Coordinates of C-alpha atoms in Angstrom, one line a residue:
Chain A
M1 CA 113.2 118.5 86.2
A2 CA 114.9 115.5 87.4
W3 CA 113.6 112.9 89.6
K4 CA 113.9 113.6 93.4
F5 CA 116.0 110.6 95.3
N6 CA 116.0 109.6 99.1
D7 CA 119.7 109.5 100.6
G8 CA 119.0 106.0 102.2
A9 CA 118.2 103.3 99.0
P10 CA 120.3 102.4 95.3
I11 CA 119.0 105.4 92.7
Y12 CA 118.5 102.4 90.4
L13 CA 115.6 100.6 93.0
Q14 CA 114.3 104.3 93.5
I15 CA 113.6 104.3 89.6
V16 CA 112.2 100.8 89.4
N17 CA 109.8 102.3 92.3
T18 CA 109.0 105.5 90.5
L19 CA 108.6 103.3 87.3
K20 CA 106.8 101.5 89.1
R21 CA 103.8 103.6 90.2
N22 CA 103.7 105.3 86.6
I23 CA 103.0 101.9 84.7
A24 CA 100.4 100.4 88.1
S25 CA 98.7 104.6 87.8
G26 CA 98.3 104.2 83.6
A27 CA 100.9 107.0 83.4
Y28 CA 102.6 104.4 80.4
P29 CA 99.6 102.7 79.7
P30 CA 99.6 99.0 78.9
G31 CA 101.6 98.0 75.5
S32 CA 103.0 101.5 75.3
R33 CA 106.5 102.3 74.0
L34 CA 108.8 103.5 76.4
P35 CA 111.0 106.1 75.9
S36 CA 115.0 105.3 75.4
V37 CA 117.0 105.0 77.5
R38 CA 118.9 107.4 77.1
D39 CA 116.0 109.9 77.3
L40 CA 114.6 108.0 80.6
A41 CA 118.1 109.0 82.0
L42 CA 117.7 112.3 81.3
E43 CA 114.4 112.9 82.2
A44 CA 115.3 111.7 85.7
G45 CA 118.8 113.2 85.8
V46 CA 120.4 109.7 86.7
N47 CA 123.4 107.9 84.4
P48 CA 121.7 106.3 81.6
N49 CA 124.0 102.3 83.0
T50 CA 121.7 103.5 86.3
M51 CA 118.5 103.5 84.2
Q52 CA 119.6 100.9 82.5
R53 CA 119.9 98.6 85.4
A54 CA 116.1 99.6 85.9
L55 CA 115.2 98.9 83.3
S56 CA 116.1 95.3 83.5
E57 CA 114.7 94.4 86.3
L58 CA 111.4 95.3 85.2
E59 CA 112.2 93.5 82.6
R60 CA 113.1 90.8 85.3
S61 CA 109.8 91.2 86.7
G62 CA 108.0 91.1 83.6
L63 CA 105.9 94.5 83.7
V64 CA 107.9 95.4 80.3
N65 CA 109.2 93.5 77.3
S66 CA 111.8 94.5 75.3
Q67 CA 112.1 93.4 71.6
R68 CA 114.9 94.5 69.6
T69 CA 115.1 96.8 67.3
A70 CA 111.6 98.5 68.8
G71 CA 112.4 99.3 72.1
R72 CA 110.4 98.2 75.2
F73 CA 106.9 98.0 76.0
I74 CA 104.8 97.7 79.0
T75 CA 103.1 94.6 79.3
E76 CA 99.9 94.1 78.6
D77 CA 100.1 91.0 80.6
A78 CA 96.6 91.9 82.8
S79 CA 97.4 89.4 85.6
A80 CA 101.0 90.3 86.0
L81 CA 99.5 94.2 85.8
L82 CA 97.4 92.9 89.1
D83 CA 99.7 91.4 91.0
L84 CA 101.8 94.5 90.3
R85 CA 99.5 96.8 91.4
K86 CA 98.5 94.2 94.7
S87 CA 101.8 93.9 95.6
M88 CA 101.6 98.3 95.8
S89 CA 98.8 98.0 97.5
E90 CA 99.9 95.4 100.2
E91 CA 102.6 98.1 100.4
I92 CA 100.9 101.2 100.8
V93 CA 98.6 99.3 103.4
S94 CA 100.6 97.8 105.9
E95 CA 102.1 101.2 106.3
F96 CA 99.1 102.7 106.7
I97 CA 97.7 100.3 108.9
A98 CA 101.0 100.4 110.9
R99 CA 100.9 104.3 111.1
L100 CA 96.9 104.2 112.3
R101 CA 97.9 101.8 115.4
G102 CA 100.9 103.4 116.5
I103 CA 98.5 106.4 116.8
G104 CA 96.7 104.6 119.1
M105 CA 93.6 102.6 116.7
S106 CA 92.0 99.5 117.0
D107 CA 92.1 97.4 114.5
E108 CA 88.2 97.6 114.2
Q109 CA 88.5 101.0 114.3
I110 CA 90.8 101.5 111.7
L111 CA 88.4 98.9 109.7
D112 CA 85.5 101.7 110.3
T113 CA 87.4 104.9 109.4
V114 CA 87.9 103.1 106.3
R115 CA 84.4 102.3 105.2
D116 CA 82.7 105.5 106.5
K117 CA 85.4 107.1 104.4
I118 CA 84.8 106.2 101.4
N119 CA 80.8 105.9 101.8
S120 CA 80.8 109.7 102.2
E121 CA 83.4 110.3 99.0
H122 CA 80.4 107.7 97.6
K123 CA 77.6 110.0 98.3
E124 CA 79.6 113.3 97.8
E125 CA 79.8 112.0 94.0
T126 CA 75.7 111.3 93.4
Chain B
M1 CA 138.5 97.9 78.3
S2 CA 140.7 100.1 80.6
I3 CA 141.3 104.5 78.8
L4 CA 142.4 104.9 81.9
E5 CA 145.2 103.1 84.2
C6 CA 147.0 104.7 86.7
R7 CA 149.9 102.3 87.7
G8 CA 152.0 103.2 90.9
L9 CA 151.5 107.1 90.4
S10 CA 153.2 109.7 92.8
K11 CA 153.3 113.4 92.6
N12 CA 155.4 115.3 94.8
Y13 CA 155.8 119.1 94.7
G14 CA 158.7 119.4 96.5
S15 CA 158.5 118.1 100.3
I16 CA 154.6 117.5 99.6
Q17 CA 152.9 114.3 98.1
A18 CA 150.3 115.5 96.4
L19 CA 149.6 111.6 95.2
K20 CA 151.3 108.5 96.7
N21 CA 151.2 105.5 94.2
I22 CA 147.9 105.7 93.3
D23 CA 146.6 102.6 90.6
L24 CA 143.5 103.0 89.1
S25 CA 141.4 101.9 86.0
L26 CA 138.7 103.2 84.9
E27 CA 136.7 102.4 81.6
S28 CA 134.8 103.8 78.5
G29 CA 131.2 104.0 78.9
R30 CA 131.5 105.1 82.8
I31 CA 130.8 108.9 84.4
V32 CA 132.8 108.3 87.5
G33 CA 133.1 111.3 90.0
L34 CA 136.7 112.0 91.7
V35 CA 136.0 113.0 94.7
G36 CA 137.3 114.2 98.0
P37 CA 138.3 117.3 99.8
N38 CA 140.2 120.3 98.8
G39 CA 144.3 119.7 98.4
S40 CA 143.3 115.4 98.1
G41 CA 144.9 115.5 94.9
K42 CA 142.0 116.0 92.1
T43 CA 143.4 118.5 90.1
T44 CA 147.0 116.9 90.8
L45 CA 145.4 113.6 89.1
I46 CA 144.0 115.1 86.3
K47 CA 146.8 117.9 85.1
L48 CA 148.7 114.5 85.3
A49 CA 146.9 113.1 83.1
Q50 CA 146.8 115.4 80.7
H51 CA 150.8 115.8 81.0
L52 CA 150.5 119.9 82.8
L53 CA 152.3 117.6 85.5
T54 CA 155.0 114.9 85.3
P55 CA 154.6 112.1 87.4
T56 CA 157.6 112.0 90.1
A57 CA 156.8 107.9 90.0
G58 CA 154.7 105.3 88.5
M59 CA 152.9 106.3 85.6
I60 CA 149.2 107.5 83.9
T61 CA 148.5 105.7 80.6
I62 CA 145.4 106.9 78.7
D63 CA 144.3 104.6 75.6
G64 CA 147.6 102.5 76.8
M65 CA 149.3 105.7 75.8
L66 CA 151.6 108.6 77.8
P67 CA 149.8 111.6 77.8
G68 CA 151.0 113.8 74.6
P69 CA 150.0 114.7 71.4
Q70 CA 148.3 111.8 70.9
T71 CA 146.5 111.3 74.3
K72 CA 145.8 114.9 74.0
A73 CA 143.7 114.5 70.9
I74 CA 141.4 112.2 71.9
V75 CA 141.0 113.9 75.5
S76 CA 138.5 117.2 75.8
Y77 CA 139.6 118.7 79.3
L78 CA 138.0 121.5 81.0
P79 CA 140.0 123.1 84.0
D80 CA 138.7 124.8 86.9
R81 CA 139.6 128.2 85.4
D82 CA 138.7 130.5 82.6
F83 CA 141.2 128.9 79.8
L84 CA 139.8 130.2 76.8
P85 CA 141.2 133.3 75.2
Q86 CA 139.1 136.6 76.6
W87 CA 139.1 138.1 73.5
M88 CA 138.1 135.8 71.2
N89 CA 134.1 135.8 70.4
L90 CA 131.5 132.9 69.9
D91 CA 133.1 132.5 66.1
Q92 CA 136.7 133.0 66.5
L93 CA 136.6 130.1 68.9
T94 CA 134.1 127.9 66.7
A95 CA 136.9 128.3 64.1
F96 CA 139.7 127.9 66.5
Y97 CA 138.9 124.4 67.9
H98 CA 137.5 123.2 64.7
E99 CA 141.2 123.7 63.6
F100 CA 143.1 122.1 66.5
F101 CA 140.3 119.5 67.8
S102 CA 139.6 117.1 64.8
D103 CA 136.9 115.5 66.9
F104 CA 135.3 118.5 67.1
N105 CA 131.6 119.0 66.5
P106 CA 131.0 122.3 65.5
A107 CA 126.7 121.4 64.7
K108 CA 126.9 120.0 68.2
S109 CA 128.3 123.4 69.8
A110 CA 126.2 125.4 67.9
D111 CA 123.1 123.9 69.0
M112 CA 124.3 123.9 72.8
L113 CA 124.9 127.6 72.7
E114 CA 121.5 128.7 70.8
A115 CA 119.6 126.7 73.2
L116 CA 121.1 128.6 75.9
G117 CA 120.5 131.8 74.1
V118 CA 124.3 132.8 73.3
I119 CA 124.9 134.6 70.5
G120 CA 126.7 137.6 69.4
T121 CA 130.0 139.1 68.6
M122 CA 130.3 139.4 72.4
P123 CA 133.8 138.3 73.5
L124 CA 134.2 135.6 75.9
G125 CA 135.9 138.4 78.4
K126 CA 132.4 140.9 77.8
M127 CA 130.1 138.0 78.8
S128 CA 129.3 136.9 82.4
K129 CA 131.2 134.5 84.0
G130 CA 128.3 131.9 84.3
T131 CA 128.1 132.9 80.8
R132 CA 131.7 131.9 79.9
E133 CA 131.3 128.8 82.2
K134 CA 128.6 127.5 79.8
V135 CA 130.7 128.1 77.1
Q136 CA 133.6 126.9 78.3
L137 CA 131.9 123.5 79.3
I138 CA 129.5 123.4 75.9
F139 CA 132.7 123.7 73.8
T140 CA 134.8 120.8 75.7
M141 CA 131.4 118.5 75.7
S142 CA 131.3 119.5 71.8
R143 CA 134.3 117.3 71.2
E144 CA 133.3 113.6 70.6
A145 CA 136.7 112.6 72.6
R146 CA 137.0 109.3 74.4
V147 CA 137.8 110.7 77.8
Y148 CA 136.2 114.1 79.2
L149 CA 138.4 115.1 82.4
L150 CA 136.1 118.2 84.1
D151 CA 138.1 119.9 86.8
E152 CA 135.1 121.1 89.3
P153 CA 132.6 121.9 86.7
I154 CA 129.6 122.8 89.1
A155 CA 131.8 124.8 92.0
G156 CA 130.7 128.2 92.1
V157 CA 127.7 128.2 89.7
D158 CA 123.8 129.0 90.5
P159 CA 121.7 126.1 90.9
A160 CA 120.7 126.7 87.1
T161 CA 123.2 126.5 85.9
R162 CA 124.7 123.3 87.8
D163 CA 121.3 121.5 86.5
Y164 CA 122.0 122.3 83.0
I165 CA 126.1 121.3 83.2
L166 CA 124.8 117.9 84.8
R167 CA 122.4 118.1 82.3
T168 CA 125.1 118.7 79.4
I169 CA 126.8 116.1 80.9
L170 CA 124.0 113.3 80.7
T171 CA 123.4 114.4 77.5
N172 CA 126.4 113.9 76.0
Y173 CA 126.7 110.4 77.3
S174 CA 128.8 108.5 75.2
E175 CA 129.6 104.1 75.4
N176 CA 133.0 104.7 74.4
A177 CA 133.7 107.6 76.4
L178 CA 134.9 108.1 80.1
V179 CA 133.5 111.4 81.9
L180 CA 135.5 111.8 85.0
I181 CA 134.3 114.6 86.8
S182 CA 136.3 115.7 89.9
T183 CA 133.9 117.7 92.8
H184 CA 134.3 118.0 95.7
L185 CA 130.1 118.8 95.6
I186 CA 129.4 115.0 95.9
T187 CA 125.3 115.7 96.8
D188 CA 124.5 117.5 93.2
V189 CA 126.3 115.1 91.4
E190 CA 125.8 111.6 93.4
P191 CA 122.2 110.9 90.7
I192 CA 124.5 111.0 87.5
L193 CA 127.7 108.8 88.3
D194 CA 128.7 105.1 87.6
E195 CA 131.3 104.5 90.1
V196 CA 132.9 106.8 93.1
V197 CA 136.7 107.8 93.3
F198 CA 137.5 109.4 96.8
L199 CA 141.1 110.8 97.2
Q200 CA 142.1 110.9 100.5
N201 CA 146.0 112.5 101.3
G202 CA 147.1 111.8 98.1
T203 CA 145.7 107.9 98.4
I204 CA 142.4 106.1 97.0
A205 CA 140.3 105.9 100.1
L206 CA 137.7 104.2 98.0
H207 CA 136.4 103.2 94.5
E208 CA 133.6 101.6 94.2
N209 CA 129.7 101.6 91.8
A210 CA 127.7 104.4 93.2
D211 CA 125.0 102.3 93.8
A212 CA 126.5 99.6 95.5
L213 CA 127.7 102.0 98.0
R214 CA 124.2 103.7 99.1
E215 CA 123.1 99.9 99.0
R216 CA 125.9 98.8 101.4
T217 CA 126.4 101.9 104.0
G218 CA 122.6 102.9 103.7
K219 CA 123.4 106.1 103.2
S220 CA 123.8 108.8 100.1
I221 CA 127.5 109.0 99.3
D222 CA 127.8 112.3 100.4
G223 CA 126.6 111.3 103.8
Y224 CA 128.8 108.1 103.9
F225 CA 131.6 110.3 103.3
R226 CA 130.4 113.4 105.5
E227 CA 129.9 110.6 108.4
V228 CA 132.9 108.5 108.0
Y229 CA 135.9 110.6 106.8
R230 CA 134.2 113.7 108.6
C231 CA 135.1 115.5 106.0
F232 CA 133.5 118.3 103.3
Chain C
M1 CA 150.1 121.9 63.3
L2 CA 152.9 124.0 63.6
L3 CA 151.0 126.1 60.4
K4 CA 147.2 126.5 62.5
L5 CA 149.6 127.2 65.4
I6 CA 151.6 130.3 63.7
G7 CA 148.2 130.9 62.1
Y8 CA 146.2 131.2 65.5
E9 CA 149.4 134.2 66.5
M10 CA 148.8 135.9 63.2
K11 CA 145.4 136.4 64.1
A12 CA 146.3 137.4 68.0
F13 CA 148.5 140.1 66.9
G14 CA 147.4 141.1 64.2
R15 CA 144.0 142.8 65.8
I16 CA 146.1 144.9 67.8
M17 CA 149.5 145.2 64.5
L18 CA 147.4 145.8 62.2
P19 CA 145.5 148.8 63.2
L20 CA 148.6 150.4 63.9
Y21 CA 150.2 149.4 60.8
A22 CA 147.2 151.3 58.6
A23 CA 147.3 153.9 61.2
L24 CA 151.3 154.9 60.6
L25 CA 151.2 154.1 57.0
G26 CA 147.9 156.5 56.8
F27 CA 149.9 159.2 59.0
A28 CA 153.5 159.0 57.2
L29 CA 151.2 160.0 53.9
L30 CA 148.8 162.5 55.6
T31 CA 152.8 163.8 57.0
G32 CA 154.2 163.6 53.6
L33 CA 151.5 165.3 52.1
S34 CA 150.9 168.3 54.5
I35 CA 154.9 169.1 53.9
Q36 CA 154.6 169.9 49.9
F37 CA 151.5 171.1 50.1
L38 CA 151.7 173.5 53.4
P39 CA 152.7 176.7 53.5
Q40 CA 156.5 176.8 54.3
D41 CA 156.4 177.6 57.9
F42 CA 153.8 175.0 58.4
L43 CA 156.4 173.1 60.7
S44 CA 156.1 175.4 62.9
G45 CA 152.7 175.5 63.2
L46 CA 150.5 174.0 66.2
P47 CA 148.5 171.6 63.7
G48 CA 152.0 170.3 61.8
I49 CA 154.0 169.9 65.2
L50 CA 150.2 167.3 66.1
I51 CA 150.8 165.6 63.1
F52 CA 154.0 164.9 63.1
M53 CA 154.0 164.2 67.0
L54 CA 151.5 161.6 66.3
Y55 CA 153.5 159.8 63.7
G56 CA 156.5 159.6 65.5
I57 CA 154.1 158.5 68.3
L58 CA 152.4 155.1 65.9
M59 CA 156.5 154.6 64.9
M60 CA 156.9 154.5 68.6
S61 CA 154.1 152.4 69.3
I62 CA 154.9 149.8 66.5
I63 CA 158.3 149.2 67.6
I64 CA 157.0 149.5 71.5
M65 CA 153.7 146.8 71.0
T66 CA 155.9 144.3 68.8
C67 CA 158.1 143.8 71.8
V68 CA 155.6 143.8 74.2
L69 CA 153.2 141.4 72.3
S70 CA 156.0 139.5 72.0
V71 CA 156.5 138.7 75.5
T72 CA 153.4 138.7 76.5
R73 CA 151.4 136.1 73.6
F74 CA 154.2 133.6 75.5
Y75 CA 153.7 134.5 78.9
K76 CA 150.3 135.0 79.1
N77 CA 149.3 132.5 76.1
L78 CA 151.4 129.0 76.9
L79 CA 151.9 130.4 80.9
G80 CA 149.4 132.2 81.8
L81 CA 145.6 130.7 82.2
E82 CA 145.4 130.0 78.2
G83 CA 147.6 127.7 78.9
Y84 CA 145.4 124.9 79.9
L85 CA 144.3 125.3 76.6
M86 CA 147.1 125.6 74.5
F87 CA 148.8 122.7 76.5
S88 CA 145.8 120.7 76.1
L89 CA 146.5 121.0 71.6
P90 CA 147.2 117.5 70.3
T91 CA 150.8 119.1 70.0
D92 CA 154.1 119.0 71.8
T93 CA 155.8 121.4 73.8
A94 CA 158.4 121.9 71.3
T95 CA 156.0 122.8 68.4
L96 CA 154.4 125.8 70.6
I97 CA 157.7 127.4 71.4
T98 CA 158.6 127.0 67.7
S99 CA 155.4 128.5 66.7
K100 CA 155.6 131.4 69.2
V101 CA 159.6 132.1 68.3
L102 CA 158.5 132.3 64.4
S103 CA 155.5 134.4 65.1
V104 CA 157.4 137.0 66.5
L105 CA 160.2 137.3 63.8
I106 CA 157.0 137.3 61.1
W107 CA 155.8 140.4 63.1
S108 CA 159.1 142.0 63.5
M109 CA 160.2 141.7 60.6
L110 CA 156.6 143.0 59.1
S111 CA 156.9 146.4 62.0
T112 CA 160.4 146.9 60.3
V113 CA 159.3 146.7 56.8
V114 CA 156.4 148.8 57.4
S115 CA 158.2 151.4 59.6
F116 CA 160.8 151.7 56.4
L117 CA 157.6 152.4 54.0
A118 CA 156.1 154.9 56.5
V119 CA 159.3 156.7 55.8
F120 CA 159.1 156.2 52.1
L121 CA 155.9 156.7 52.2
S122 CA 156.7 160.6 54.0
A123 CA 158.9 160.5 51.6
L124 CA 157.3 160.1 48.5
G125 CA 154.1 162.3 49.9
A126 CA 156.9 165.4 50.6
G127 CA 159.3 164.9 47.8
G128 CA 156.8 163.5 44.8
V129 CA 158.5 161.6 41.9
S130 CA 161.7 162.8 42.1
I131 CA 163.1 160.6 45.4
F132 CA 163.0 157.8 42.4
K133 CA 165.5 159.7 40.2
G134 CA 168.2 159.7 43.0
I135 CA 167.5 155.7 43.3
A136 CA 167.4 155.0 40.0
E137 CA 170.7 157.1 39.8
I138 CA 172.7 154.6 41.9
F139 CA 172.4 151.7 39.3
S140 CA 173.2 154.0 36.1
H141 CA 176.7 153.6 37.1
P142 CA 177.8 150.4 35.4
E143 CA 180.9 150.4 37.1
L144 CA 179.3 149.5 40.6
L145 CA 177.2 147.0 39.5
E146 CA 181.0 144.6 39.7
Y147 CA 180.5 144.7 43.8
L148 CA 176.9 143.2 43.1
P149 CA 177.5 139.7 43.9
N150 CA 179.5 139.8 46.9
A151 CA 177.0 142.4 48.1
I152 CA 174.4 140.7 48.0
G153 CA 175.9 137.6 49.4
T154 CA 177.4 139.7 52.7
T155 CA 173.9 141.0 52.2
I156 CA 171.8 137.8 53.4
L157 CA 174.1 136.9 55.7
F158 CA 174.0 140.0 57.2
M159 CA 170.1 139.8 56.9
L160 CA 170.6 136.5 58.6
M161 CA 172.8 137.3 60.9
L162 CA 169.3 140.0 62.3
I163 CA 167.1 137.2 62.0
L164 CA 168.7 134.6 64.1
G165 CA 170.1 137.2 66.5
A166 CA 166.5 138.1 67.2
A167 CA 165.4 134.9 67.5
A168 CA 168.5 134.3 70.1
S169 CA 167.0 137.4 72.3
I170 CA 163.3 135.9 71.7
V171 CA 164.3 132.7 72.9
R172 CA 166.6 134.3 75.5
I173 CA 163.9 135.7 77.5
Y174 CA 161.8 133.2 76.5
A175 CA 164.1 130.6 78.7
G176 CA 164.2 133.6 81.2
I177 CA 160.4 133.8 81.6
A178 CA 160.0 129.7 81.9
I179 CA 162.5 130.2 84.0
G180 CA 161.0 132.6 86.6
H181 CA 157.8 130.6 86.8
Q182 CA 159.3 128.0 88.2
F183 CA 158.7 129.9 91.4
N184 CA 154.9 130.3 92.8
D185 CA 155.6 134.1 94.0
H186 CA 157.0 136.9 92.0
R187 CA 157.6 135.3 89.1
I188 CA 157.8 138.4 86.9
L189 CA 160.8 139.7 89.4
M190 CA 162.3 136.2 89.0
S191 CA 161.7 136.1 85.2
I192 CA 164.2 139.2 85.2
V193 CA 166.4 138.2 87.5
A194 CA 167.3 135.2 85.3
L195 CA 167.7 137.5 82.3
I196 CA 170.1 139.5 84.4
G197 CA 172.1 136.5 85.4
F198 CA 172.0 135.2 81.9
N199 CA 173.5 138.5 80.8
M200 CA 176.2 137.9 83.5
I201 CA 176.8 134.6 82.5
G202 CA 177.3 135.5 78.8
T203 CA 179.8 138.7 79.2
T204 CA 181.6 136.1 81.5
L205 CA 181.9 133.8 78.8
S206 CA 182.9 136.2 76.1
T207 CA 185.3 138.3 78.2
I208 CA 186.9 133.7 78.6
C209 CA 186.7 133.2 75.0
S210 CA 188.2 136.5 73.7
R211 CA 190.8 135.9 75.5
A212 CA 191.4 132.9 75.1
G213 CA 191.3 134.0 71.2
V214 CA 193.9 136.6 72.2
Y215 CA 196.4 133.6 73.9
F216 CA 195.9 130.9 70.9
G217 CA 196.4 133.7 68.6
I218 CA 192.9 133.2 66.4
F219 CA 192.5 137.0 66.2
D220 CA 196.1 137.3 64.5
S221 CA 195.7 134.7 62.1
F222 CA 191.7 135.8 61.3
G223 CA 194.6 139.5 61.0
Q224 CA 196.1 137.4 58.1
I225 CA 193.5 136.6 56.6
F226 CA 192.2 139.6 56.6
E227 CA 194.9 141.1 54.9
A228 CA 194.9 138.7 52.6
D229 CA 191.3 138.4 51.1
T230 CA 189.2 141.1 52.7
T231 CA 185.6 139.2 51.3
Q232 CA 186.8 136.2 52.9
A233 CA 187.4 137.2 56.4
L234 CA 184.1 138.9 55.9
Y235 CA 182.2 135.8 55.0
L236 CA 184.4 134.1 58.0
A237 CA 183.6 136.5 60.5
Q238 CA 180.1 136.2 59.5
G239 CA 179.4 132.7 59.2
G240 CA 181.0 132.4 62.7
M241 CA 178.4 134.5 64.4
I242 CA 176.1 132.5 62.4
L243 CA 177.3 129.9 63.9
F244 CA 177.7 131.5 67.3
L245 CA 173.7 132.8 67.4
L246 CA 172.1 129.1 66.4
V247 CA 173.6 127.4 69.2
Q248 CA 172.7 130.3 71.5
T249 CA 169.3 129.7 70.4
A250 CA 169.4 126.1 70.3
F251 CA 170.8 126.1 74.1
F252 CA 168.1 129.0 75.6
G253 CA 165.4 127.0 73.1
V254 CA 166.2 123.3 75.3
I255 CA 166.1 125.5 78.8
T256 CA 162.7 126.7 77.8
W257 CA 161.6 123.9 76.2
L258 CA 162.8 121.3 79.1
L259 CA 161.0 123.7 81.6
L260 CA 157.7 124.1 79.8
D261 CA 157.7 120.1 79.1
R262 CA 158.3 118.5 82.6
K263 CA 158.1 121.5 85.2
L264 CA 155.2 123.5 83.7
N265 CA 153.5 125.0 86.6
L266 CA 150.8 126.8 85.7
E267 CA 148.7 129.1 87.9

C-alpha cells in the first residue's frame, strides 16, 4: 500500500527519487497530469506537506509544471527528460562500476561483460 | 497562526512533576508527533489541553482560549481508552455525536464505517476490540475539528488496523486543523509527521521538523531517539 | 445543552426503567384481575402466590434500580471511562452535574408515579369501578372544600420539600463519590467513608443547632406562633426546611463541582 522508505535520508528526497523514476520509466508519461498532492500523499502514506515539498522540488528541476487551476503536469520537454535519464543512469552506472571493481574486475573486463550480456540478450530476442 | 500554545506549563501530581515549565507552539495544517517513553508526560499534556486536568502553573491555550466549552467545541479528542458508551450501537452513537458536536459530519462517519464493513445494530460492547478501536477513531475523525488530539491511537492494534488508522488520519488532513498524535511507536507514524515533539521526564527535549531531523542526523527519527536518548 | 444532556439521560435510564415499568403495570393489572375473577381461595394457591411475589419483586426492583442508576449514571458516566467523552462535550462541569441531578429527580418522580399507578391498577382490577365511588364521595362533602386552599398550599410546599430533600441527598452522595475519586485505590470504599463523614458532621451540626435553638429561645417563640396561628406556623416550618435543603444542596453541589472541575482524576 504505502511506499517504502529507508531510514537515513529525508522522506521528501526519497519521494523525489521515486517520482523521478516513475517519470523516467514513463509510468507518468510526458504531458500527463499528476494526481493531486492529497492523493499522492495518501498513495505514498506520507504527510501532505512532505509530498508538497517533494513536488516543489520537481517543479524547480523543471520536470513538472504547475498550472494554477488544472494541477501539475509532467514536462513534455524532451531534453529535460533526457537529462533526467542521463543523470539517473550516471548514478546507477557509477554504483554498478564501483561494485564490480569491488569484486576485483578490471575496467576492460567490466566493459566486456556488459557488451557480451547485451549481445546475448539481442540474440535471444531474434 | 499557532492554534495550540503552552507557556510555562507545569503539572504536578503530589510531589511528582509530570510536566516542567513547558513552552510549545503548534500550528494549523500540521501533523505533529508527540513522542517519548512511557511516563514522559504525553497523556498529561493532552489531558491539560482538554481540561481533564488543570495546570499547576503556567497555561495552555487552544485558538487563544483556555480549555473549556468553547475549545471543546473545536477539539476532537481520542483517549487511549474505551471511552464511548458501550451500550450504544452505531446509530445511537451517530445520533449522540450529531446532537452534541456541531462539527460532526455524519456522512463522513457513515462512509468510513461502510468502507470498513462495520454495520448492524450490535452495541459497541459486543464488538471486537479492534473494531471498537476503529469505530472510536472514525467518530473522532468525523468531526471537522480544528484540533485533533489522538492519544496512542496505534498502540496495541494489529498491522492492518494500524495502516487503516494512519490512512484515515491522512485522508482527513486539513490545512485548517492540527493533528497531535501521541505515541511511543515512532517508526509507524514517522512518514506521516510534519513535526516531532519529544518529551522526556516532563520537559521538551526536542521540537523539530521531521524531515529536517532525518536530514540533520542521517537517521530515522526512531533510530535517532533510540541512540541519543537510549529509550523505547 | 442542559436539555440535550437530560435527553441523553432519559435514554440511558429509559432503556432499563421503561421495560420494568411496563412489566410492573402489567403484573399489577394481572394481580387485580386474578383477585376478582379467580376463585376465593386463589391467593392460597401456588399460581396466585407466584403472581403476587413477582409483583412485589418488580416493585422492589423499580425502587432499587432507580437508586442504583442514580449513583452509577454519575459514577460510571462521569468518573468512569465514559467520563473522557462526557468531559469532552462542549459544555461546563456545572451543566454536566446539574443534568445528572435533574435526571435523577425526574426518574425518581416517574418511579413514584408508576408505583402508585400500579397499586391503583391492581385495585381497579380487583374492585372494578366501585373504587371511583369512594373517591367521589370525599368531594361530595362541601364543608371539606373550605380547607382546600390551605391544603393545596401546604401540599405544594410539601412536594417541594420532598423534591429538594431528594436533590440534597443525591448531591450529597455525588460529593461523597467525588471525594472518594480523589484516591487512586479503594475509590468506592473512600466514597462511603466520605458519606459517613458527611453524616457525622451533619448530626453534630444539627445537635449544635437544636441546642442553640433552645438556648436562644427560638423553639419557644415558634411554639407561640404555633398556638396563635397553626397554618402560619406550618408554612414557617416548611419554609425554613426548604431554605435549609436549598443551602445543603448548594453546599454539596459546590463541593462536587470544585472536585470535578479542578481535581478530576479519571482512571
